Short mmCIF file of C-alpha atoms in Angstrom, two decimals:
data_model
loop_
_atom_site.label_atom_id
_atom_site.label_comp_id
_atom_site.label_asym_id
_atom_site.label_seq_id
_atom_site.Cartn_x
_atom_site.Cartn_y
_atom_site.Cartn_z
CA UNK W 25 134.07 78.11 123.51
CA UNK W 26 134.69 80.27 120.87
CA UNK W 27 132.62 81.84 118.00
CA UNK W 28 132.16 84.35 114.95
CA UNK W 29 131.45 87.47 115.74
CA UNK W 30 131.62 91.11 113.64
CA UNK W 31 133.67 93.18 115.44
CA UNK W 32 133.81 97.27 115.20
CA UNK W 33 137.18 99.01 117.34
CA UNK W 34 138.17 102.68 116.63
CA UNK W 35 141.34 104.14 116.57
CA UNK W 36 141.71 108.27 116.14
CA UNK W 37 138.34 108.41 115.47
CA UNK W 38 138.11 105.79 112.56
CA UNK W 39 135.73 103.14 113.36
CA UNK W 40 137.44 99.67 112.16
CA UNK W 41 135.04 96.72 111.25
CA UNK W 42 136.19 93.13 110.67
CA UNK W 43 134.89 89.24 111.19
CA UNK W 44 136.70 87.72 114.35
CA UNK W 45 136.62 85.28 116.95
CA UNK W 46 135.60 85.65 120.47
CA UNK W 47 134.72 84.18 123.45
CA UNK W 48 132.58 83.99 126.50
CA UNK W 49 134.73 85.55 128.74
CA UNK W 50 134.63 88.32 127.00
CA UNK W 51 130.57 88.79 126.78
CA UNK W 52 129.37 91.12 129.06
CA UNK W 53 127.31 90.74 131.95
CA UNK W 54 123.36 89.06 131.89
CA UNK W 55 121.23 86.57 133.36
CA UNK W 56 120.28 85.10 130.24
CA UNK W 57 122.87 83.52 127.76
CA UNK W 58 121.69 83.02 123.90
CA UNK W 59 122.92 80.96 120.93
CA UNK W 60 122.15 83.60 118.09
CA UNK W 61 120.72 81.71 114.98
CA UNK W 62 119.76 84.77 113.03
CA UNK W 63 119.96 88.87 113.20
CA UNK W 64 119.85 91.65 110.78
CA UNK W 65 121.55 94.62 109.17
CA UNK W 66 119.69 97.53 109.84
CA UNK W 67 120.49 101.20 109.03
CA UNK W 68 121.55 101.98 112.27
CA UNK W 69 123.60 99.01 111.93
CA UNK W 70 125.24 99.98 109.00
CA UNK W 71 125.75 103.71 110.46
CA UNK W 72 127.72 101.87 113.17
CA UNK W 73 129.61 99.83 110.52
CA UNK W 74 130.91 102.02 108.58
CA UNK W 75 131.10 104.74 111.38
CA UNK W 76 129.07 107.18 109.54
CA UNK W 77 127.07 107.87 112.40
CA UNK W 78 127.43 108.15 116.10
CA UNK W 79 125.76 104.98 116.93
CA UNK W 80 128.44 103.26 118.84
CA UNK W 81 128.80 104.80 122.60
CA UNK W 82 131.45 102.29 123.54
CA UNK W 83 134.44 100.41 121.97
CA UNK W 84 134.86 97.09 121.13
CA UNK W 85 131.69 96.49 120.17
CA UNK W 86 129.19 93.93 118.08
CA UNK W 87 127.11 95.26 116.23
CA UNK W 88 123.50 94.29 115.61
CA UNK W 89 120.16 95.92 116.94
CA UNK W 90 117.82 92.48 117.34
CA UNK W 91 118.85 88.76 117.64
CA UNK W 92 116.68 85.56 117.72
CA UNK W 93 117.68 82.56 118.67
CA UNK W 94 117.85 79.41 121.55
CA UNK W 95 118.83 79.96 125.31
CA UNK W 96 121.79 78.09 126.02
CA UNK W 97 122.13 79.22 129.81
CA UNK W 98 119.74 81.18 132.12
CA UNK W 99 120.09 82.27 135.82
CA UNK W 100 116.54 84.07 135.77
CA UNK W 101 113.65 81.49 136.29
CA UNK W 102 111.58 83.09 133.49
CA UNK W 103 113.71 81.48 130.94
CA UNK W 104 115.53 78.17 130.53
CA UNK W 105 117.13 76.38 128.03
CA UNK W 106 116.49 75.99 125.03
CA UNK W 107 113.90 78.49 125.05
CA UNK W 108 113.13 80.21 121.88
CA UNK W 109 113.75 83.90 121.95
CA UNK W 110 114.04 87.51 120.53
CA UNK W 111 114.97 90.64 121.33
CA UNK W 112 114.82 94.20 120.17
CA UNK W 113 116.30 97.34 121.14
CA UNK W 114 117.72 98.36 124.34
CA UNK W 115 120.89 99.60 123.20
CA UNK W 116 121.91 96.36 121.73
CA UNK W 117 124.37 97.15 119.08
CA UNK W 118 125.34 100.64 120.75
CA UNK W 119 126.05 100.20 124.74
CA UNK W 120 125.52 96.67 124.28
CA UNK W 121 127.33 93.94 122.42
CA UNK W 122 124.42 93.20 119.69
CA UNK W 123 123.47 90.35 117.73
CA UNK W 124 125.80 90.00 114.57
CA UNK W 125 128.05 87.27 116.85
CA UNK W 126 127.43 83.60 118.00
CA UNK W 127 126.22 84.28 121.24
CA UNK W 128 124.90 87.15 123.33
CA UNK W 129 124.62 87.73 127.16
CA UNK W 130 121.18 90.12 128.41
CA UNK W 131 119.13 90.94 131.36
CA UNK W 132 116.46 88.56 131.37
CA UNK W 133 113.74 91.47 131.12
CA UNK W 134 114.64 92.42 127.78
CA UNK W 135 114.25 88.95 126.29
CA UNK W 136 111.01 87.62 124.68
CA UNK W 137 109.79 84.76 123.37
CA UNK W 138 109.47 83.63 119.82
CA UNK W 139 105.25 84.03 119.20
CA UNK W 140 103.63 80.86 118.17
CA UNK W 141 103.48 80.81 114.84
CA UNK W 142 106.97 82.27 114.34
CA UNK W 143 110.70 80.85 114.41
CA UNK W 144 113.65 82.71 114.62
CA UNK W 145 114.31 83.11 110.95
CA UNK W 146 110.90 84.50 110.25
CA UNK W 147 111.06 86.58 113.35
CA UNK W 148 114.06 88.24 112.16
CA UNK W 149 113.23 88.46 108.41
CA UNK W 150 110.63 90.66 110.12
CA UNK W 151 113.24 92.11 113.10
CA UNK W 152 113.22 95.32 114.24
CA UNK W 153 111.67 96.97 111.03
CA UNK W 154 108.69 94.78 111.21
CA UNK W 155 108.56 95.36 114.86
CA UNK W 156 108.73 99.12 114.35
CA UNK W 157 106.41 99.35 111.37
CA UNK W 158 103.77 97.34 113.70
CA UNK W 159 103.99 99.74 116.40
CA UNK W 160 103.25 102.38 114.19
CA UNK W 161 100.22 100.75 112.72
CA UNK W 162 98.60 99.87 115.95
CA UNK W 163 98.84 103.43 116.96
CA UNK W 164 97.15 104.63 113.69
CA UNK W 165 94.57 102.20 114.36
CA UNK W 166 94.48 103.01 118.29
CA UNK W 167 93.97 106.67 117.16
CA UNK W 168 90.81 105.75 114.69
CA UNK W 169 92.38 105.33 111.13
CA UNK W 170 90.33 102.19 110.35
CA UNK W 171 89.96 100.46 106.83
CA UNK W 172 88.13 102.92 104.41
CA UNK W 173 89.30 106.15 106.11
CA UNK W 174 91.61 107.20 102.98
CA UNK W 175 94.33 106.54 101.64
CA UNK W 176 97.90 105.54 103.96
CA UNK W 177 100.94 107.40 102.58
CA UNK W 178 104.24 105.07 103.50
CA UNK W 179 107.36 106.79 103.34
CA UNK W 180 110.84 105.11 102.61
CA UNK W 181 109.02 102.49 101.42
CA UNK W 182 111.30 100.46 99.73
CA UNK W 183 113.65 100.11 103.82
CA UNK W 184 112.36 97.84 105.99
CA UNK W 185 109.78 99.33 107.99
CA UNK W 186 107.96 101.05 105.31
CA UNK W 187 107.82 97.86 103.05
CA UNK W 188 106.22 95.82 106.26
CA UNK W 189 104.52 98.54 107.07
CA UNK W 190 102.92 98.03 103.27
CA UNK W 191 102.38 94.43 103.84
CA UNK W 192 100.41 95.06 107.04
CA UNK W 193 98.63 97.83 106.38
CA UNK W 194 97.44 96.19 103.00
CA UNK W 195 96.79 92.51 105.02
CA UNK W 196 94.29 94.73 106.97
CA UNK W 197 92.65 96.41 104.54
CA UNK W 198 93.57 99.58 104.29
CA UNK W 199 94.49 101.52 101.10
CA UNK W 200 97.95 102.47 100.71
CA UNK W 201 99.88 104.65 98.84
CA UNK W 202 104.05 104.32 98.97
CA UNK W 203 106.58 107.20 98.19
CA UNK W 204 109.82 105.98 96.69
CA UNK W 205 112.39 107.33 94.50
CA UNK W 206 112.92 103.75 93.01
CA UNK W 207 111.20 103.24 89.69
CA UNK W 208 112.85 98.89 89.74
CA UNK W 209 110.81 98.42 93.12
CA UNK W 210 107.51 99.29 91.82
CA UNK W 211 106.81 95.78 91.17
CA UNK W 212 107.81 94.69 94.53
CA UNK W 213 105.93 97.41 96.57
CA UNK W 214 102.66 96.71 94.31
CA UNK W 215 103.01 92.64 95.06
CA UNK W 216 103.16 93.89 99.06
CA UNK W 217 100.04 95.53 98.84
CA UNK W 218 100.43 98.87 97.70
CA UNK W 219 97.51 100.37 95.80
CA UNK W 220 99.24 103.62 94.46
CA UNK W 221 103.00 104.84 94.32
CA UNK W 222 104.13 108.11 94.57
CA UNK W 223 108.29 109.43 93.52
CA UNK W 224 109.67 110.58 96.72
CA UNK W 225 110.43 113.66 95.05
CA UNK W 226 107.32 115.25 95.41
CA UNK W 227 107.71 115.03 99.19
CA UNK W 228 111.62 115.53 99.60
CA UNK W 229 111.91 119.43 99.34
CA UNK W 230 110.20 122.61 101.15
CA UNK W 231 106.88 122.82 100.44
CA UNK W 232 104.10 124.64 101.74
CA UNK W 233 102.77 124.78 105.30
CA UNK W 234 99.02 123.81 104.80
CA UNK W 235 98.71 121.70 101.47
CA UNK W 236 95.55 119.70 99.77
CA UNK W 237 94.14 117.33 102.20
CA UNK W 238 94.90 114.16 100.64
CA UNK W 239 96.29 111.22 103.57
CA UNK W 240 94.16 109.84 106.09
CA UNK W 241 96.98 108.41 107.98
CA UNK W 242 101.44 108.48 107.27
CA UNK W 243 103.72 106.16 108.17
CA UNK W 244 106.92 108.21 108.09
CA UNK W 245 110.53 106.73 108.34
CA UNK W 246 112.31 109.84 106.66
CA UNK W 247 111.48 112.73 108.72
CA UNK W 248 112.96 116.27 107.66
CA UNK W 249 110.87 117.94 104.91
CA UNK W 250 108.99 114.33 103.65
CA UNK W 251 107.62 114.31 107.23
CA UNK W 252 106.72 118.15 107.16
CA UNK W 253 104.58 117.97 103.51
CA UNK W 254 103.43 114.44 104.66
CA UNK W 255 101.41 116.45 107.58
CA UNK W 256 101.14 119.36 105.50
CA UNK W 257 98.85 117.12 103.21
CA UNK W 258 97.06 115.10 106.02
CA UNK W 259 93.19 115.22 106.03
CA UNK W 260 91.12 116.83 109.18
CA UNK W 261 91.81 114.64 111.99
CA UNK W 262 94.41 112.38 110.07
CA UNK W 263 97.72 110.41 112.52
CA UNK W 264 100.84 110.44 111.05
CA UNK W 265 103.19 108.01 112.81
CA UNK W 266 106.95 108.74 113.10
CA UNK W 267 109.69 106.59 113.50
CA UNK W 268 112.41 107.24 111.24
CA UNK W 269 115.19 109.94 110.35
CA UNK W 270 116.32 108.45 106.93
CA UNK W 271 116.13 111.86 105.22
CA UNK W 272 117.15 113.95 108.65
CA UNK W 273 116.10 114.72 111.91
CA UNK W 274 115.39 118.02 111.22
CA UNK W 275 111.53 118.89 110.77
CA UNK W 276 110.81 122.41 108.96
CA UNK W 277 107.50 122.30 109.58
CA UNK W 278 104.75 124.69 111.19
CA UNK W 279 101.73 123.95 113.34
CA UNK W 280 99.07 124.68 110.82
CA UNK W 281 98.26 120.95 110.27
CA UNK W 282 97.78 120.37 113.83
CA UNK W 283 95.96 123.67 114.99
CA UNK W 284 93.76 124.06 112.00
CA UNK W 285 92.86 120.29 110.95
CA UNK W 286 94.05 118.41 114.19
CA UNK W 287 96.27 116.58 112.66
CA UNK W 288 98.09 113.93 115.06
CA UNK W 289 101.76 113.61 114.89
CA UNK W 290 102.68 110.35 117.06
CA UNK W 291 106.04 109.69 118.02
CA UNK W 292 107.41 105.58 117.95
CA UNK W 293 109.69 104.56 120.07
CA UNK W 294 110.93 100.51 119.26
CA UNK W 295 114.01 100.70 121.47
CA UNK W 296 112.40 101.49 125.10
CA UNK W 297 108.82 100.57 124.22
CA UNK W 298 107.46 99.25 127.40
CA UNK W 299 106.81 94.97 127.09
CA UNK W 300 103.68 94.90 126.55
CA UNK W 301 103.76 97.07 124.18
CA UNK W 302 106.38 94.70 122.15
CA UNK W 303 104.72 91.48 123.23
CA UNK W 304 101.45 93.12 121.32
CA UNK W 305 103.48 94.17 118.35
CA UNK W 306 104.79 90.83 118.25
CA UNK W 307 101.70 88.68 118.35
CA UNK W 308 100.27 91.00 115.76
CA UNK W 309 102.99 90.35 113.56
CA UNK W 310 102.52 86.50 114.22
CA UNK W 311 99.00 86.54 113.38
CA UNK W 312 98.83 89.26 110.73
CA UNK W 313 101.16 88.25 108.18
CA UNK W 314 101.32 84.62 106.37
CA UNK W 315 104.60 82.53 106.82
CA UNK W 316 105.21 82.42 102.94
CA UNK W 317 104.57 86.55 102.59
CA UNK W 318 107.50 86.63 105.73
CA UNK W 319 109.86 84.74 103.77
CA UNK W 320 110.14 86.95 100.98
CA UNK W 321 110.88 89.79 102.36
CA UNK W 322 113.92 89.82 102.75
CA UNK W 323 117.66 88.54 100.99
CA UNK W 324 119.59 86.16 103.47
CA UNK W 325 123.36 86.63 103.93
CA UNK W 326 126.06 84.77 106.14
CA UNK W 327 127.69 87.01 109.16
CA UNK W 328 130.62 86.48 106.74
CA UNK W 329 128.74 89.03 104.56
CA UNK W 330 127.39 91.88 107.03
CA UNK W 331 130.39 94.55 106.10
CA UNK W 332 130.27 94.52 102.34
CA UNK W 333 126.35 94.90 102.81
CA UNK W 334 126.97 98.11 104.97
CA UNK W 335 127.60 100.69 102.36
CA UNK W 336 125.09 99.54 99.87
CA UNK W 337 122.39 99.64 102.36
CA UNK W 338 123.09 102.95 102.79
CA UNK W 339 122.81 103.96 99.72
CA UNK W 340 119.99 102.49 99.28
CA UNK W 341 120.79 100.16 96.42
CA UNK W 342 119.87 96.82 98.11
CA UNK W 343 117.09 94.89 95.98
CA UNK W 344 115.03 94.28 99.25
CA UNK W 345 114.00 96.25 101.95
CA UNK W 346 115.07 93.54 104.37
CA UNK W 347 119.06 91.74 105.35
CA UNK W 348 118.77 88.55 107.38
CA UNK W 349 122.21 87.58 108.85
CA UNK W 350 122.61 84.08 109.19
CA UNK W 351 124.74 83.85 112.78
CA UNK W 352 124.51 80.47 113.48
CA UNK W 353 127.48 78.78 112.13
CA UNK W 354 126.78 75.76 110.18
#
């Protein structure tokens, strides 16, 4: 059995990407073997593609952060075949031979199964963005930001966790706002919910320790100085979730907004979050957003694809927040 799969090798330090074929014999250990129908290109994905970032800990390896897809062989009585499944994190994609390739070996306790009311397309059109941006809204909510509080500010909103992080936060009633320095995805961020929009620019450079109280609650994927005026502008008692490092992981920030307005700053973790955690998430995302709102979220591409949209991702010039990768050979 052979099949497709995106493989990245280095060679003095240059990281080499290209379509192949491989086999099982080469897939590494697991209980659980998986037919991958669909994965995604994420930014760390397309760090480890084009080797601008120290993603990849090990060579040869396949990229890919998330997979969903069918069992096809299982040693662990928790899953058989034909099983519909997902995963998430874990390494995949960086220790771990990830999901851009036909078929994937893992432990058995890192798989989960597809939600009711999801398949694997729609659970990767929503992948480990959606995933992440869901974590991060539960803990808002889990911390008291409830519809009505004030306005959400949603960094990087035009990636993919801060556009589902729109969609969810809007499906559940709260009012958000959504920094980007795109003027063409206006449109698209109003038609997921958002009720204001703000150019990133006001947010991107040093500002001032304490600022106007303004945000009830951030969803931050950029970190560096958007993450240090996002809490230098959050209201007494505000949460500001972090989960990102788009801008850098630097944060120039002081205390002020947490010793003199008690500002939250909560940390998200999507690659080690414990199961239940995910399984939450994940039935959240199942019953939160509508199957037809899922679909377009995102712009679908073969494996055959996955490289060329590396560098544009990066730059930040994709139309959508979200890349599907179609695995599953036709």
């Amino acid at each position: 059995m052979t099949f497709a799969a995106l493989m990245l090798t280095q060679q003095d330090k240059t990281t080499r990407a290209e379509l192949t074929r491989a086999d099982a014999g080469q897939l590494p250990e697991g209980s659980v073997t998986v037919r991958v129908q669909y994965s995604t290109l994420n930014y760390k994905d397309a760090l480890a593609i084009t080797g601008k970032g120290p993603v990849v800990r090990q060579f040869p390896m396949v990229p890919g952060i998330d997979f969903a897809g069918v069992v096809e062989q299982s040693d662990d009585p928790g899953f058989k075949a034909g099983d519909a499944v997902l995963l998430n994190g874990w390494g995949l994609g960086e220790t771990r031979w990830g999901g851009l390739a036909g078929y994937a070996r893992v432990p058995a306790d890192w798989l989960q199964k597809i939600p009711k009311g999801l398949d694997a397309r729609r659970a990767m059109i929503l992948g480990t963005a959606g995933y992440t941006a869901m974590l991060c809204v539960r803990r808002l909510e889990a911390l008291g930001v409830a519809p009505g509080s004030g306005p959400v500010l949603v960094t990087g909103a035009n990636g993919g966790v801060g556009s589902t992080a729109i969609a969810l936060l809007a499906r559940r009633g709260h009012e958000v706002t959504a920094s980007t320095g795109r003027a063409d995805a206006h449109e698209r961020l109003r038609a997921l919910g958002a009720h204001a929009i703000v150019d990133r620019a006001q947010l991107s450079a040093a500002g001032k320790p304490l600022q106007k109280e303004h945000w009830a609650a951030v969803v931050d994927s950029v970190g560096s100085h958007t993450l240090a005026n996002a809490c230098a502008a959050t209201r007494y008692g505000g949460v500001v979730a972090a989960c990102g490092l788009a801008q850098g992981a630097d944060l120039p920030a002081t205390v002020m907004p947490f010793i003199l307005r008690g500002v939250t700053l909560a940390g998200i973790d999507s690659v080690y979050a414990p199961m239940a955690q995910r399984q939450a998430a994940w039935d959240d995302l199942a019953a939160t957003l509508p199957g037809d709102q899922i679909d377009g979220m995102a712009e679908e591409i073969p494996l055959s694809r996955a490289i060329e949209y590396a560098e544009p991702l990066l730059a930040g010039q994709l139309p959508h927040g979200r890349v599907l990768v179609r695995v599953e050979e036709k």
